[in-house]
GROMACS .gro file of C-alpha atoms in nm:
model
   97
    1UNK     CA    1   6.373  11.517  -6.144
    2UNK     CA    2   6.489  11.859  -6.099
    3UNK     CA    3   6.732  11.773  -5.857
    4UNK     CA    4   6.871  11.519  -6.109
    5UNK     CA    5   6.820  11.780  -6.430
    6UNK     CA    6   6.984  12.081  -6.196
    7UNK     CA    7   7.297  11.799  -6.114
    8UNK     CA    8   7.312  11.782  -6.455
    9UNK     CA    9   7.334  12.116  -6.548
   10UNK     CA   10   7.575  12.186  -6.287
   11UNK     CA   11   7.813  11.905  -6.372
   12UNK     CA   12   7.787  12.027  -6.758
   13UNK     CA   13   7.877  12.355  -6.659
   14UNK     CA   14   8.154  12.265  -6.443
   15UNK     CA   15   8.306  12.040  -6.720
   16UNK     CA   16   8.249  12.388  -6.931
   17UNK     CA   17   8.439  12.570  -6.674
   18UNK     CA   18   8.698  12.335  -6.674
   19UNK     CA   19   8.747  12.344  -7.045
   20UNK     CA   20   8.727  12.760  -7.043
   21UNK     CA   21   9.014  12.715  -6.791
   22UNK     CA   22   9.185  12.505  -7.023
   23UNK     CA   23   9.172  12.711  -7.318
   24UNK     CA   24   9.264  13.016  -7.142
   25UNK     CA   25   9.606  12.856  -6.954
   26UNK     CA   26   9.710  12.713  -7.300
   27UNK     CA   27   9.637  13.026  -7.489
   28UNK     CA   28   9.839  13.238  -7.192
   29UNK     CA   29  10.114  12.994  -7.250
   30UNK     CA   30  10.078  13.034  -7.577
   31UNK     CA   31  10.084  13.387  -7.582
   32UNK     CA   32  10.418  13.386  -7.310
   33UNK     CA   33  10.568  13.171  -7.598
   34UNK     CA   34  10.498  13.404  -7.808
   35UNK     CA   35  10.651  13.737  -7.613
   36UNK     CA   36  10.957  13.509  -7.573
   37UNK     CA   37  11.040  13.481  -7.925
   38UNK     CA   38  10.919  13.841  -8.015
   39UNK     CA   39  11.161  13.955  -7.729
   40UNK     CA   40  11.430  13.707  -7.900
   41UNK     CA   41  11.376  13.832  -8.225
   42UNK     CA   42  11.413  14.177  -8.137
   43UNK     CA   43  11.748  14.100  -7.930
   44UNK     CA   44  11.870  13.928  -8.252
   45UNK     CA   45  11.751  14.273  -8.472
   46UNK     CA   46  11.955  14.507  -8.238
   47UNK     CA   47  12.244  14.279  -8.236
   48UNK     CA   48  12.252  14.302  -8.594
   49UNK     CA   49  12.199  14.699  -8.579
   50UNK     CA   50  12.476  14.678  -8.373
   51UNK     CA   51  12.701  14.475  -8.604
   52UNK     CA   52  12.567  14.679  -8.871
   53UNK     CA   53  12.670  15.007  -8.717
   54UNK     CA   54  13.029  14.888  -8.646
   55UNK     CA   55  13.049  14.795  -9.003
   56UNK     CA   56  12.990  15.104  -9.117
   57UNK     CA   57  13.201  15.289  -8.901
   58UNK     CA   58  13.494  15.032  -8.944
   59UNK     CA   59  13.421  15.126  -9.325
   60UNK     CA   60  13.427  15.453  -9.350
   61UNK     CA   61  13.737  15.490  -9.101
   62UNK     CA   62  13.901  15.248  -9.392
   63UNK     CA   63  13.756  15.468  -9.665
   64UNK     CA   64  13.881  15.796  -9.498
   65UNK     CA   65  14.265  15.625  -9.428
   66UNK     CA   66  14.287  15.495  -9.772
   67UNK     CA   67  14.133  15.886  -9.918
   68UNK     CA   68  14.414  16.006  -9.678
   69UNK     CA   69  14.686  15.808  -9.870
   70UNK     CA   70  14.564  15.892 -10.214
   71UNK     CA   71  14.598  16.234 -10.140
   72UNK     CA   72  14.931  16.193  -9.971
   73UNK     CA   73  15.019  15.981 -10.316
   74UNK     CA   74  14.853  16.251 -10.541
   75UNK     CA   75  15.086  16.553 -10.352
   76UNK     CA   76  15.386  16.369 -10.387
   77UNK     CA   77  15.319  16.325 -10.756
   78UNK     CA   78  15.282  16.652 -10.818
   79UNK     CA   79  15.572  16.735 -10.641
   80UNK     CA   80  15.782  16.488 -10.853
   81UNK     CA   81  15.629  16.601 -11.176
   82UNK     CA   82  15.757  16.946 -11.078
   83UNK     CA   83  16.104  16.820 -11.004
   84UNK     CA   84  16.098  16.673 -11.332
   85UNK     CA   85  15.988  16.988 -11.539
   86UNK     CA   86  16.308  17.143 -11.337
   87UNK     CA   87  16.521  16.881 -11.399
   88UNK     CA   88  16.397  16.874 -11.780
   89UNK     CA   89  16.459  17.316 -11.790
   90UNK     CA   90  16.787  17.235 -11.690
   91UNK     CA   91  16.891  16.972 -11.902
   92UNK     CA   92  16.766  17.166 -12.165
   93UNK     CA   93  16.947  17.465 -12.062
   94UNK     CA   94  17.272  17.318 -12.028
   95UNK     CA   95  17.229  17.136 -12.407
   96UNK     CA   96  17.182  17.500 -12.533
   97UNK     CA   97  17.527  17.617 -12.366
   0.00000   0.00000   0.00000
């Protein structure tokens, strides 16, 4: 009877075991899984960073050419305004003669 009760006990925890085993090689799997698409995800985030980053630099160099030519327009202006108020003295100075 013990013999029999002790076989019992042994095959009971052996099918136990077994089932332990089990569990833990699906939840390491599981967890591998896991550290694949957390490594994914972050490769994805610092792509984007990435593309973000360009972006913005791409932008402002944009921002900073355009700024360039307003000011370049904005001079020019000025300078033509100026020629006009000349141009206008002189016309006016020549009606008075």
């Amino acid at each position: 009877d013990n013999y029999e009760e002790a076989l019992k006990e042994l095959k009971a925890l052996r099918a136990k075991v077994e089932k332990a085993e089990d569990t833990k090689s699906r939840l390491l799997l599981e967890k591998l899984e896991e550290d694949e698409a957390k490594a994914e995800a972050q490769r994805e985030m610092m792509e984007q960073l990435n593309k973000q980053q360009l972006c913005e630099k791409e932008f402002k160099q944009q921002k900073d050419k355009l700024q360039d030519e307003i000011d370049q327009l904005s001079r020019k202006k000025q300078d033509l305004q100026e020629k006009l108020g000349k141009c206008r003295k002189q016309m006016e100075t020549k009606r008075a003669e």
